[in-house]
Amino acid sequence: MRMRFTAKAGRGMVALAAVAGLAVGATACSGGDGDGKKPQNSTSAPQGDGSQPSAQEGQSADPLAEVKGPSGLLLQITSAVRDAGGFVTVSGALKNDSGTKVVIPSALSGNETEIINNGLSLGGATLVDSKSKKRYYVLRDTEGRPLTTTGFSALKAGETIDVFLQFPSPPADTADVSFQLPLFPSAVIKISG
């Protein structure tokens, strides 16, 4: 029996492969004081089961935040779920809300060489915990690949893709954090779980 995958399923498989690297062990970068400095501390990320949360898992009907980026890009954050393993998974959708095809800006990958070398991603995103004055960067697997949606370069007019990002978990008593993605305004989101 031959199986065929749609482009969306193929992107999901790429994202799932990146998350599977978490089972091998990932490096989390946290630290700094929210001023954009490189992280100072490095810790091992938790061992996971390698599965990506389903599109509906932990999502509410209303988005936690909606931010508009360049060229009609719209990011809806639908959930931010704390895992018992010590990380937070932020899920949502990236939509081309314009009437024309949009090339995804490379700035969304951030400016860290290790992430840029792994192709276009949402690896430039951070969570900022203003209470404890810490910035949390997207987790990476042992080969430096960011644990976030990857492998997309453009969106057709009206096209939407599901996205996810995994970060080290802020302290358990921190519920509100600022989500930051290059070229998009910051948004305060609430972590559940």
XYZ file of N, CA, C and O in Angstrom:
772
model
N 0.842 -1.166 0.000
C 0.000 0.000 0.000
C 0.898 1.243 0.000
O 1.798 1.363 0.792
N 0.644 2.166 -0.922
C 1.413 3.414 -0.995
C 0.686 4.503 -0.241
O -0.514 4.652 -0.338
N 1.457 5.269 0.524
C 0.857 6.380 1.262
C 1.335 7.681 0.627
O 2.489 7.809 0.262
N 0.452 8.613 0.517
C 0.796 9.928 0.002
C 0.553 10.949 1.098
O -0.398 10.846 1.854
N 1.422 11.917 1.164
C 1.308 12.954 2.179
C 1.084 14.302 1.514
O 1.711 14.609 0.499
N 0.210 15.083 2.088
C 0.022 16.453 1.610
C 1.201 17.286 2.072
O 1.957 16.872 2.936
N 1.328 18.478 1.525
C 2.412 19.379 1.953
C 2.285 19.691 3.429
O 3.269 19.756 4.155
N 1.038 19.861 3.909
C 0.823 20.163 5.329
C 1.273 18.992 6.195
O 1.928 19.176 7.219
N 0.956 17.776 5.779
C 1.382 16.598 6.541
C 2.897 16.467 6.513
O 3.520 16.100 7.507
N 3.503 16.802 5.382
C 4.966 16.754 5.284
C 5.619 17.725 6.255
O 6.586 17.409 6.919
N 5.047 18.961 6.358
C 5.574 19.936 7.318
C 5.403 19.408 8.728
O 6.275 19.587 9.576
N 4.277 18.765 8.993
C 4.045 18.205 10.328
C 5.061 17.126 10.654
O 5.532 17.029 11.788
N 5.427 16.328 9.644
C 6.412 15.274 9.871
C 7.783 15.879 10.153
O 8.527 15.379 10.983
N 8.110 16.985 9.456
C 9.381 17.661 9.715
C 9.391 18.189 11.144
O 10.359 18.035 11.880
N 8.273 18.807 11.558
C 8.183 19.330 12.927
C 8.268 18.192 13.939
O 8.936 18.305 14.968
N 7.602 17.073 13.638
C 7.631 15.926 14.536
C 9.046 15.367 14.650
O 9.499 14.995 15.725
N 9.778 15.368 13.544
C 11.167 14.892 13.582
C 12.019 15.790 14.474
O 12.872 15.306 15.217
N 11.760 17.090 14.424
C 12.518 18.007 15.291
C 12.201 17.744 16.755
O 13.089 17.758 17.606
N 10.925 17.484 17.051
C 10.540 17.208 18.434
C 11.112 15.866 18.883
O 11.500 15.707 20.043
N 11.210 14.908 17.970
C 11.751 13.604 18.327
C 13.178 13.726 18.842
O 13.622 12.943 19.678
N 13.889 14.740 18.380
C 15.242 14.969 18.872
C 15.259 15.263 20.366
O 16.253 15.054 21.039
N 14.119 15.713 20.907
C 14.030 15.987 22.341
C 14.230 14.711 23.147
O 14.797 14.748 24.230
N 13.788 13.584 22.610
C 13.946 12.321 23.321
C 15.424 11.961 23.488
O 15.810 11.307 24.445
N 16.236 12.416 22.560
C 17.665 12.166 22.641
C 18.308 13.068 23.686
O 19.281 12.711 24.316
N 17.711 14.218 23.882
C 18.234 15.197 24.846
C 18.427 16.505 24.129
O 18.905 16.538 23.019
N 17.999 17.581 24.735
C 18.096 18.886 24.102
C 18.804 19.843 25.035
O 18.909 19.606 26.225
N 19.275 20.892 24.451
C 19.947 21.910 25.235
C 19.008 23.094 25.355
O 18.520 23.580 24.362
N 18.785 23.537 26.553
C 17.929 24.692 26.785
C 18.808 25.867 27.155
O 19.744 25.722 27.916
N 18.474 26.973 26.600
C 19.214 28.178 26.941
C 18.280 29.101 27.679
O 17.277 29.512 27.133
N 18.603 29.404 28.909
C 17.823 30.370 29.660
C 18.789 31.261 30.393
O 19.949 30.928 30.586
N 18.305 32.350 30.776
C 19.145 33.288 31.497
C 19.090 34.624 30.829
O 18.300 34.857 29.940
N 19.927 35.506 31.240
C 19.882 36.858 30.733
C 18.867 37.652 31.525
O 18.142 37.130 32.348
N 18.803 38.908 31.251
C 17.907 39.745 32.009
C 16.878 40.419 31.126
O 16.346 41.457 31.466
N 16.578 39.818 29.972
C 15.576 40.356 29.089
C 16.095 41.485 28.212
O 15.336 42.150 27.556
N 17.400 41.725 28.204
C 17.936 42.819 27.411
C 18.518 42.343 26.083
O 19.212 43.080 25.420
N 18.252 41.070 25.707
C 18.712 40.555 24.430
C 20.091 39.956 24.462
O 20.620 39.568 23.451
N 20.731 39.883 25.634
C 22.058 39.279 25.717
C 21.954 37.781 25.470
O 20.928 37.168 25.690
N 23.050 37.203 25.046
C 23.105 35.756 24.860
C 22.869 35.071 26.194
O 23.229 35.589 27.237
N 22.286 33.865 26.195
C 22.055 33.153 27.444
C 23.371 32.832 28.141
O 24.380 32.597 27.494
N 23.305 32.808 29.475
C 24.502 32.539 30.251
C 24.529 31.132 30.804
O 25.578 30.588 31.064
N 23.382 30.547 31.018
C 23.321 29.215 31.614
C 22.823 28.213 30.600
O 21.988 28.509 29.785
N 23.326 27.021 30.668
C 22.868 25.955 29.798
C 22.511 24.765 30.660
O 23.271 24.363 31.520
N 21.332 24.237 30.438
C 20.881 23.083 31.210
C 20.350 22.032 30.270
O 19.987 22.323 29.146
N 20.286 20.824 30.743
C 19.732 19.761 29.921
C 18.223 19.826 29.961
O 17.632 20.059 30.997
N 17.617 19.623 28.816
C 16.160 19.607 28.734
C 15.664 18.230 29.148
O 16.390 17.245 29.121
N 14.408 18.160 29.493
C 13.841 16.901 29.942
C 13.759 15.888 28.816
O 13.697 16.248 27.655
N 13.715 14.647 29.203
C 13.474 13.593 28.236
C 11.983 13.572 27.943
O 11.174 13.609 28.840
N 11.620 13.545 26.669
C 10.212 13.525 26.302
C 9.892 12.253 25.566
O 10.746 11.414 25.318
N 8.612 12.120 25.206
C 8.221 10.922 24.469
C 8.346 11.147 22.971
O 8.029 10.279 22.186
N 8.804 12.347 22.565
C 9.043 12.607 21.154
C 7.794 12.937 20.371
O 7.829 13.026 19.174
N 6.671 13.132 21.045
C 5.456 13.412 20.311
C 5.121 14.889 20.367
O 5.370 15.554 21.348
N 4.559 15.370 19.277
C 4.128 16.757 19.214
C 2.680 16.800 19.659
O 1.896 15.921 19.322
N 2.288 17.818 20.417
C 0.903 17.898 20.831
C 0.006 18.005 19.610
O 0.386 18.584 18.602
N -1.194 17.446 19.724
C -2.140 17.530 18.623
C -2.616 18.959 18.486
O -2.473 19.780 19.385
N -3.214 19.272 17.351
C -3.644 20.639 17.083
C -4.666 21.117 18.107
O -4.739 22.292 18.412
N -5.482 20.218 18.659
C -6.506 20.623 19.606
C -6.052 20.553 21.057
O -6.672 21.134 21.922
N -4.983 19.840 21.347
C -4.554 19.624 22.718
C -4.237 20.929 23.422
O -3.378 21.679 23.016
N -4.951 21.235 24.493
C -4.687 22.392 25.305
C -5.117 23.712 24.670
O -4.850 24.765 25.211
N -5.817 23.673 23.544
C -6.206 24.907 22.897
C -7.615 25.297 23.317
O -8.486 24.464 23.507
N -7.834 26.592 23.455
C -9.154 27.089 23.762
C -9.766 27.657 22.487
O -9.098 27.815 21.476
N -11.074 27.969 22.548
C -11.755 28.495 21.379
C -11.202 29.866 20.993
O -11.064 30.177 19.826
N -10.900 30.699 21.978
C -10.341 32.020 21.717
C -8.826 31.964 21.854
O -8.300 31.359 22.784
N -8.111 32.637 20.953
C -6.651 32.629 21.073
C -6.187 33.372 22.322
O -6.843 34.298 22.797
N -5.022 32.956 22.861
C -4.419 33.661 23.984
C -3.912 35.024 23.528
O -3.906 35.991 24.296
N -3.450 35.080 22.285
C -2.939 36.324 21.719
C -3.008 36.246 20.201
O -2.993 35.163 19.623
N -3.080 37.421 19.596
C -3.065 37.536 18.146
C -2.215 38.750 17.804
O -2.499 39.852 18.281
N -1.147 38.533 17.043
C -0.244 39.622 16.695
C -0.036 39.679 15.186
O 0.043 38.654 14.522
N 0.040 40.908 14.667
C 0.218 41.115 13.233
C 1.673 41.447 12.945
O 2.256 42.314 13.588
N 2.215 40.738 11.981
C 3.592 40.951 11.571
C 3.656 41.611 10.213
O 2.670 42.164 9.723
N 4.800 41.516 9.556
C 4.981 42.171 8.255
C 4.218 41.466 7.140
O 3.914 40.271 7.230
N 3.900 42.209 6.097
C 3.319 41.676 4.851
C 2.018 40.920 5.051
O 1.711 39.998 4.303
N 1.255 41.265 6.076
C -0.035 40.610 6.291
C 0.041 39.295 7.051
O -0.937 38.570 7.129
N 1.195 38.969 7.635
C 1.296 37.750 8.440
C 0.574 37.960 9.773
O 0.693 39.016 10.400
N -0.164 36.970 10.202
C -0.917 37.025 11.448
C -0.593 35.775 12.259
O -0.715 34.660 11.764
N -0.139 35.963 13.496
C 0.176 34.840 14.377
C -0.864 34.784 15.474
O -1.047 35.755 16.215
N -1.564 33.661 15.560
C -2.512 33.419 16.643
C -1.900 32.381 17.573
O -1.535 31.291 17.125
N -1.789 32.721 18.845
C -1.294 31.777 19.846
C -2.517 31.206 20.555
O -3.283 31.957 21.165
N -2.715 29.914 20.433
C -3.920 29.288 20.979
C -3.697 28.569 22.296
O -4.637 28.332 23.037
N -2.438 28.203 22.600
C -2.173 27.562 23.891
C -0.707 27.691 24.267
O 0.159 27.846 23.410
N -0.483 27.650 25.579
C 0.873 27.624 26.139
C 0.772 26.683 27.333
O 0.247 27.040 28.380
N 1.233 25.455 27.139
C 1.011 24.399 28.123
C 2.323 23.963 28.753
O 3.268 23.599 28.056
N 2.345 23.995 30.091
C 3.515 23.555 30.847
C 3.467 22.030 30.954
O 2.459 21.464 31.330
N 4.582 21.386 30.623
C 4.684 19.932 30.707
C 5.384 19.562 32.005
O 6.273 20.281 32.461
N 5.009 18.437 32.578
C 5.644 17.981 33.813
C 7.139 17.741 33.616
O 7.900 17.744 34.570
N 7.587 17.556 32.378
C 8.986 17.303 32.082
C 9.863 18.537 32.138
O 11.072 18.445 31.972
N 9.281 19.720 32.342
C 10.097 20.914 32.492
C 10.155 21.821 31.274
O 11.069 22.620 31.148
N 9.206 21.709 30.358
C 9.189 22.626 29.227
C 7.780 23.130 28.965
O 6.807 22.597 29.490
N 7.683 24.183 28.179
C 6.403 24.787 27.801
C 6.273 24.680 26.290
O 7.199 25.013 25.551
N 5.119 24.193 25.824
C 4.846 24.131 24.397
C 3.826 25.214 24.051
O 2.731 25.231 24.595
N 4.222 26.115 23.176
C 3.344 27.167 22.688
C 2.848 26.718 21.318
O 3.645 26.354 20.458
N 1.529 26.721 21.134
C 0.946 26.279 19.863
C 0.062 27.378 19.289
O -0.468 28.211 20.025
N -0.103 27.350 17.982
C -0.957 28.329 17.341
C -0.982 28.147 15.842
O -0.777 27.040 15.334
N -1.222 29.251 15.148
C -1.309 29.219 13.693
C -0.705 30.489 13.126
O -0.868 31.574 13.680
N 0.010 30.330 12.016
C 0.564 31.459 11.271
C -0.221 31.549 9.976
O -0.314 30.569 9.229
N -0.823 32.721 9.746
C -1.696 32.891 8.581
C -1.216 34.048 7.720
O -0.752 35.067 8.230
N -1.339 33.864 6.404
C -1.117 34.953 5.467
C -2.471 35.631 5.288
O -3.347 35.129 4.612
N -2.635 36.775 5.936
C -3.900 37.497 5.917
C -3.952 38.510 4.774
O -4.856 39.330 4.721
N -2.968 38.444 3.873
C -2.951 39.381 2.744
C -3.569 38.707 1.520
O -3.905 37.527 1.553
N -3.649 39.457 0.461
C -4.224 38.929 -0.774
C -3.197 38.383 -1.738
O -3.542 37.982 -2.849
N -1.922 38.341 -1.324
C -0.870 37.847 -2.207
C 0.034 36.878 -1.460
O 0.041 36.836 -0.232
N 0.829 36.137 -2.212
C 1.792 35.215 -1.613
C 2.819 36.004 -0.806
O 3.273 37.063 -1.237
N 3.176 35.479 0.377
C 4.143 36.147 1.243
C 5.326 35.215 1.481
O 5.149 34.059 1.872
N 6.529 35.729 1.232
C 7.756 35.003 1.555
C 8.017 35.235 3.041
O 8.004 36.370 3.517
N 8.244 34.156 3.779
C 8.474 34.258 5.222
C 9.831 34.908 5.463
O 10.851 34.439 4.949
N 9.873 35.981 6.256
C 11.154 36.656 6.511
C 12.121 35.763 7.295
O 11.729 35.092 8.250
N 13.370 35.776 6.893
C 14.372 34.959 7.582
C 14.614 35.441 9.006
O 15.103 34.684 9.843
N 14.233 36.678 9.315
C 14.418 37.216 10.668
C 13.659 36.405 11.715
O 14.026 36.423 12.894
N 12.621 35.669 11.327
C 11.863 34.863 12.289
C 12.733 33.754 12.888
O 12.456 33.268 13.978
N 13.786 33.386 12.192
C 14.710 32.364 12.699
C 15.634 32.909 13.778
O 16.294 32.142 14.472
N 15.701 34.224 13.912
C 16.610 34.823 14.878
C 17.974 35.035 14.255
O 18.152 34.924 13.039
N 18.963 35.317 15.124
C 20.295 35.598 14.590
C 21.378 34.673 15.133
O 22.552 34.936 14.963
N 20.992 33.585 15.784
C 21.985 32.632 16.280
C 22.411 31.706 15.145
O 21.586 31.062 14.508
N 23.703 31.640 14.922
C 24.252 30.877 13.809
C 23.781 29.429 13.808
O 23.418 28.891 12.763
N 23.774 28.801 14.973
C 23.386 27.394 15.053
C 21.965 27.166 14.537
O 21.707 26.209 13.815
N 21.045 28.069 14.861
C 19.669 27.927 14.389
C 19.572 28.264 12.906
O 18.927 27.551 12.142
N 20.214 29.338 12.487
C 20.168 29.746 11.083
C 20.697 28.637 10.176
O 20.174 28.407 9.081
N 21.721 27.925 10.623
C 22.298 26.844 9.818
C 21.333 25.682 9.605
O 21.577 24.824 8.764
N 20.240 25.649 10.357
C 19.256 24.571 10.219
C 18.036 24.992 9.420
O 17.020 24.310 9.427
N 18.107 26.112 8.717
C 17.022 26.532 7.838
C 16.013 27.438 8.524
O 16.117 27.759 9.707
N 15.016 27.846 7.747
C 13.997 28.772 8.223
C 13.142 28.125 9.310
O 12.729 26.976 9.189
N 12.910 28.881 10.380
C 12.116 28.373 11.500
C 11.564 29.552 12.279
O 11.726 30.705 11.883
N 10.948 29.261 13.406
C 10.503 30.286 14.351
C 11.480 30.331 15.527
O 11.125 30.696 16.639
N 12.718 29.952 15.270
C 13.745 29.843 16.304
C 14.166 31.140 16.951
O 14.873 31.133 17.948
N 13.733 32.273 16.424
C 14.064 33.553 17.028
C 13.130 33.950 18.158
O 13.322 34.979 18.799
N 12.119 33.142 18.422
C 11.136 33.468 19.463
C 11.720 33.293 20.858
O 12.605 32.461 21.077
N 11.219 34.082 21.787
C 11.602 33.964 23.192
C 10.375 34.156 24.075
O 9.372 34.742 23.648
N 10.471 33.642 25.286
C 9.498 33.939 26.340
C 10.249 34.764 27.375
O 11.363 34.414 27.755
N 9.641 35.839 27.847
C 10.268 36.674 28.862
C 9.417 36.646 30.120
O 8.225 36.950 30.083
N 10.056 36.247 31.208
C 9.420 36.229 32.527
C 9.904 37.479 33.249
O 11.003 37.504 33.792
N 9.097 38.526 33.233
C 9.532 39.793 33.828
C 9.595 39.706 35.350
O 10.368 40.422 35.976
N 8.836 38.780 35.940
C 8.853 38.620 37.392
C 10.230 38.172 37.883
O 10.786 38.718 38.827
N 10.797 37.155 37.228
C 12.120 36.663 37.638
C 13.241 37.215 36.755
O 14.390 36.818 36.882
N 12.872 38.116 35.816
C 13.847 38.765 34.926
C 14.684 37.752 34.143
O 15.911 37.818 34.118
N 13.988 36.809 33.494
C 14.678 35.808 32.671
C 14.053 35.752 31.291
O 12.853 35.938 31.125
N 14.903 35.443 30.325
C 14.465 35.242 28.943
C 14.723 33.776 28.603
O 15.805 33.257 28.853
N 13.729 33.121 28.017
C 13.838 31.711 27.649
C 13.829 31.582 26.133
O 12.940 32.088 25.459
N 14.842 30.907 25.611
C 14.999 30.716 24.174
C 14.404 29.377 23.755
O 14.279 28.456 24.560
N 14.070 29.253 22.462
C 13.535 28.008 21.923
C 14.524 26.877 22.187
O 15.733 27.029 21.989
N 14.017 25.744 22.651
C 14.856 24.568 22.891
C 15.466 24.075 21.583
O 14.902 24.287 20.509
N 16.582 23.390 21.681
C 17.243 22.789 20.526
C 17.552 21.333 20.818
O 17.751 20.972 21.974
N 17.611 20.531 19.769
C 18.025 19.148 19.968
C 19.550 19.094 19.996
O 20.222 20.121 19.895
N 20.097 17.905 20.133
C 21.546 17.764 20.273
C 22.313 18.158 19.012
O 23.521 18.355 19.062
N 21.631 18.285 17.883
C 22.288 18.709 16.641
C 22.037 20.186 16.344
O 22.337 20.660 15.255
N 21.472 20.897 17.304
C 21.264 22.331 17.147
C 19.994 22.730 16.438
O 19.764 23.912 16.196
N 19.139 21.770 16.079
C 17.886 22.103 15.400
C 16.886 22.642 16.418
O 16.694 22.046 17.476
N 16.226 23.761 16.102
C 15.264 24.326 17.040
C 14.010 23.451 17.132
O 13.573 22.893 16.134
N 13.471 23.357 18.340
C 12.250 22.579 18.538
C 11.052 23.499 18.330
O 10.394 23.959 19.259
N 10.827 23.767 17.059
C 9.752 24.634 16.609
C 9.414 24.255 15.173
O 10.137 23.480 14.550
N 8.342 24.807 14.678
C 7.952 24.552 13.298
C 9.063 25.022 12.361
O 9.618 26.104 12.533
N 9.403 24.175 11.395
C 10.453 24.482 10.419
C 9.973 24.092 9.027
O 8.905 23.496 8.867
N 10.771 24.408 8.034
C 10.529 23.895 6.687
C 9.451 24.619 5.902
O 8.872 24.058 4.984
N 9.179 25.855 6.198
C 8.222 26.630 5.411
C 8.942 27.868 4.911
O 9.794 28.419 5.586
N 8.632 28.291 3.699
C 9.333 29.456 3.149
C 8.386 30.530 2.649
O 8.763 31.688 2.540
N 7.164 30.145 2.340
C 6.186 31.117 1.841
C 4.785 30.607 2.166
O 4.575 29.412 2.362
N 3.852 31.536 2.230
C 2.436 31.196 2.426
C 1.638 31.849 1.306
O 1.813 33.038 1.024
N 0.771 31.068 0.679
C -0.117 31.619 -0.347
C -1.137 32.527 0.327
O -1.343 32.457 1.539
N -1.795 33.346 -0.455
C -2.833 34.240 0.070
C -3.872 33.424 0.831
O -4.391 32.431 0.323
N -4.127 33.785 2.078
C -5.122 33.104 2.897
C -4.663 31.798 3.523
O -5.384 31.202 4.308
N -3.461 31.331 3.214
C -2.977 30.049 3.735
C -2.611 30.160 5.218
O -2.092 31.172 5.675
N -2.897 29.093 5.955
C -2.590 29.016 7.386
C -1.812 27.731 7.649
O -2.151 26.684 7.100
N -0.774 27.821 8.501
C -0.073 26.615 8.938
C -0.097 26.571 10.463
O -0.050 27.606 11.129
N -0.210 25.368 11.000
C -0.129 25.178 12.444
C 1.329 25.297 12.855
O 2.219 24.799 12.161
N 1.577 25.955 13.980
C 2.934 26.135 14.458
C 3.035 25.737 15.927
O 2.041 25.745 16.652
N 4.249 25.363 16.332
C 4.523 25.075 17.740
C 5.940 25.518 18.049
O 6.789 25.618 17.166
N 6.188 25.797 19.322
C 7.513 26.179 19.796
C 7.651 25.603 21.195
O 6.704 25.638 21.975
N 8.826 25.079 21.524
C 9.055 24.561 22.874
C 10.165 25.343 23.548
O 11.200 25.617 22.953
N 9.897 25.708 24.811
C 10.809 26.507 25.620
C 11.052 25.807 26.947
O 10.202 25.033 27.404
N 12.156 26.132 27.631
C 12.299 25.671 29.012
C 11.169 26.305 29.826
O 10.721 27.409 29.519
N 10.724 25.622 30.848
C 9.614 26.125 31.649
C 10.074 27.158 32.668
O 11.013 26.920 33.419
N 9.392 28.300 32.720
C 9.649 29.240 33.813
C 9.222 28.597 35.140
O 8.567 27.547 35.140
N 9.540 29.202 36.283
C 9.132 28.644 37.570
C 7.621 28.390 37.622
O 6.842 29.078 36.959
N 7.226 27.411 38.417
C 5.821 27.005 38.495
C 4.893 28.133 38.909
O 3.712 28.138 38.534
N 5.387 29.091 39.676
C 4.516 30.189 40.112
C 4.422 31.313 39.078
O 3.752 32.315 39.293
N 5.054 31.146 37.920
C 4.956 32.130 36.834
C 3.906 31.666 35.844
O 4.025 30.590 35.257
N 2.865 32.472 35.688
C 1.803 32.128 34.744
C 1.827 33.034 33.517
O 1.597 32.583 32.399
N 2.108 34.315 33.721
C 2.098 35.262 32.609
C 3.516 35.538 32.118
O 4.390 35.887 32.910
N 3.718 35.373 30.813
C 5.007 35.657 30.185
C 4.768 36.457 28.916
O 3.672 36.444 28.361
N 5.797 37.129 28.466
C 5.715 37.881 27.223
C 6.310 37.020 26.109
O 7.446 36.575 26.207
N 5.516 36.772 25.064
C 5.977 36.022 23.901
C 6.522 37.032 22.901
O 5.845 38.001 22.557
N 7.760 36.798 22.438
C 8.386 37.705 21.485
C 8.889 36.928 20.274
O 9.529 35.887 20.423
N 8.557 37.444 19.096
C 9.014 36.871 17.828
C 9.481 38.042 16.971
O 8.760 39.042 16.847
N 10.703 37.957 16.406
C 11.187 39.078 15.595
C 10.159 39.525 14.552
O 9.473 38.695 13.954
N 10.049 40.837 14.370
C 9.166 41.507 13.411
C 7.698 41.548 13.842
O 6.862 42.115 13.147
N 7.360 40.926 14.974
C 6.000 40.938 15.498
C 6.006 41.692 16.830
O 7.005 41.652 17.553
N 4.900 42.339 17.188
C 4.849 42.958 18.516
C 4.819 41.874 19.601
O 4.402 40.741 19.348
N 5.252 42.228 20.810
C 5.195 41.288 21.933
C 3.750 41.072 22.353
O 2.898 41.928 22.151
N 3.495 39.922 22.967
C 2.160 39.615 23.474
C 2.293 38.881 24.799
O 3.113 37.973 24.932
N 1.493 39.274 25.776
C 1.490 38.576 27.056
C 0.553 37.387 26.931
O -0.589 37.506 26.484
N 1.069 36.200 27.287
C 0.269 34.979 27.233
C 0.292 34.306 28.596
O 1.206 34.510 29.392
N -0.724 33.504 28.866
C -0.835 32.794 30.133
C -0.482 31.321 29.915
O -1.020 30.668 29.039
N 0.434 30.818 30.747
C 0.832 29.410 30.686
C -0.135 28.604 31.536
O -0.422 28.953 32.671
N -0.640 27.514 30.986
C -1.513 26.619 31.755
C -0.779 25.333 32.066
O 0.222 25.007 31.468
N -1.319 24.602 33.031
C -0.751 23.302 33.385
C 0.263 23.336 34.494
O 0.767 24.257 34.982
